[in-house]
Amino acid sequence: LAYSPTGSGKTVIRLGYGWYYGQTELMDLINDSLSNPPSAQWPTFLGNPGVPNLNYNGDRSIDPNNYLKNVTFGALATLTEQFVQPYIQQWNASISQVLANDYVFEATYFGTKSTHVEASYDLNWAPPAATPVVDRVPFPKWGRVFGFVWDGNARYQSLQLSGKKQYSNGLNFRASYTYATSYANNGARLASGTIGLIQDPSTRRVTEDGPSSDDIRHRLSIDYLYDIPFARAFGNPTGFAGKFLEGWR
């Protein structure tokens, strides 16, 4: 939506809102079929800190024929509990003002909210305690069990200020400043394109909320274009010299 309260077009108020859907990660299905038994097995051997007992072939004290009876498998990837459609909401409000025909100033409020961001955590976890962890995890024969959920959320808000001089007399420039905050929770705090890893599955909704990896509070950008007056400096020559001296920026 756009509205000019004065009718001259020099002052314009704009409002916008959008709702966008993402796609579930079908790569999870493909990855799980390739990284889980029988396609792949990731055994884990526990070393003795007092007496070294591991080499490139595993535990030297165990008969290779009995490895599968004594090892803990290192990793298992599971399917997501429920495929949920992720979506993003965006909204903005701005006001722009033209001054002296060549100058434009604009102030914008811009915000987004991402819902159902994919995250991963270890299903084979146990809270801290003094007893051996192997006695407390739900799947003691496995190491990490990767689980995927779609309950991460992210939010972004910014104030954007800009001033621009339209091209005239061989010069134009633009200066922009943005103050922004980017927060996320529940494993959604990594940069876009990377699945977040939930650190504490027991309290992730309470404790795992904070600035995301792309939280940049202040950003200043300045760009300009200037026509270098070589031709004028040399008396505006004609012919080949004039063509050569024109158009330098």
Short mmCIF file of N, CA and C in Angstrom, two decimals, residues 117-120 149 151-153 184-190 194-199 204-205 208-209:
data_model
loop_
_atom_site.label_atom_id
_atom_site.label_comp_id
_atom_site.label_asym_id
_atom_site.label_seq_id
_atom_site.Cartn_x
_atom_site.Cartn_y
_atom_site.Cartn_z
N VAL A 117 11.09 -23.54 12.24
CA VAL A 117 12.43 -23.70 11.70
C VAL A 117 12.98 -25.07 12.11
N GLU A 118 13.62 -25.77 11.18
CA GLU A 118 14.12 -27.10 11.48
C GLU A 118 15.31 -27.05 12.43
N ALA A 119 15.35 -27.94 13.37
CA ALA A 119 16.47 -28.06 14.32
C ALA A 119 16.73 -29.53 14.60
N SER A 120 17.89 -29.80 15.16
CA SER A 120 18.28 -31.17 15.45
C SER A 120 18.79 -31.27 16.89
N VAL A 149 13.36 -31.85 14.58
CA VAL A 149 12.09 -31.25 14.96
C VAL A 149 11.92 -29.94 14.18
N ASP A 151 10.31 -27.04 15.49
CA ASP A 151 9.70 -26.13 16.47
C ASP A 151 10.60 -24.95 16.81
N GLY A 152 11.57 -24.63 15.95
CA GLY A 152 12.38 -23.44 16.15
C GLY A 152 11.66 -22.20 15.64
N ASN A 153 12.00 -21.06 16.22
CA ASN A 153 11.41 -19.79 15.82
C ASN A 153 12.51 -18.73 15.75
N ALA A 184 16.53 -15.77 18.04
CA ALA A 184 15.96 -17.06 17.68
C ALA A 184 15.99 -17.97 18.90
N ASN A 185 15.23 -19.05 18.83
CA ASN A 185 15.19 -19.99 19.95
C ASN A 185 15.05 -21.42 19.42
N ASN A 186 15.20 -22.35 20.36
CA ASN A 186 14.90 -23.75 20.09
C ASN A 186 15.73 -24.33 18.96
N GLY A 187 17.03 -23.99 18.93
CA GLY A 187 17.90 -24.56 17.92
C GLY A 187 17.92 -23.82 16.61
N ALA A 188 17.24 -22.67 16.51
CA ALA A 188 17.17 -21.94 15.24
C ALA A 188 18.15 -20.78 15.22
N ARG A 189 19.23 -20.84 15.99
CA ARG A 189 20.10 -19.68 16.15
C ARG A 189 21.28 -19.65 15.20
N LEU A 190 21.43 -20.66 14.35
CA LEU A 190 22.54 -20.66 13.42
C LEU A 190 22.19 -19.89 12.16
N THR A 194 21.80 -23.66 7.54
CA THR A 194 22.40 -24.63 8.45
C THR A 194 21.37 -25.06 9.48
N ILE A 195 21.25 -26.36 9.68
CA ILE A 195 20.31 -26.87 10.67
C ILE A 195 20.85 -26.57 12.06
N GLY A 196 20.01 -25.96 12.90
CA GLY A 196 20.43 -25.63 14.25
C GLY A 196 20.55 -26.86 15.12
N LEU A 197 21.44 -26.81 16.09
CA LEU A 197 21.65 -27.91 17.03
C LEU A 197 21.22 -27.47 18.41
N ILE A 198 20.24 -28.15 18.97
CA ILE A 198 19.74 -27.84 20.29
C ILE A 198 20.73 -28.35 21.33
N GLN A 199 21.16 -27.48 22.22
CA GLN A 199 22.19 -27.85 23.20
C GLN A 199 21.63 -28.61 24.39
N ARG A 204 15.14 -26.39 26.34
CA ARG A 204 15.48 -25.58 25.18
C ARG A 204 14.50 -24.42 24.96
N ARG A 205 13.26 -24.56 25.32
CA ARG A 205 12.31 -23.47 25.12
C ARG A 205 12.55 -22.32 26.10
N GLU A 208 17.31 -21.64 25.58
CA GLU A 208 17.92 -21.47 24.27
C GLU A 208 17.17 -20.40 23.47
N ASP A 209 17.29 -19.19 23.93
CA ASP A 209 16.72 -18.04 23.24
C ASP A 209 17.70 -16.89 23.36
#
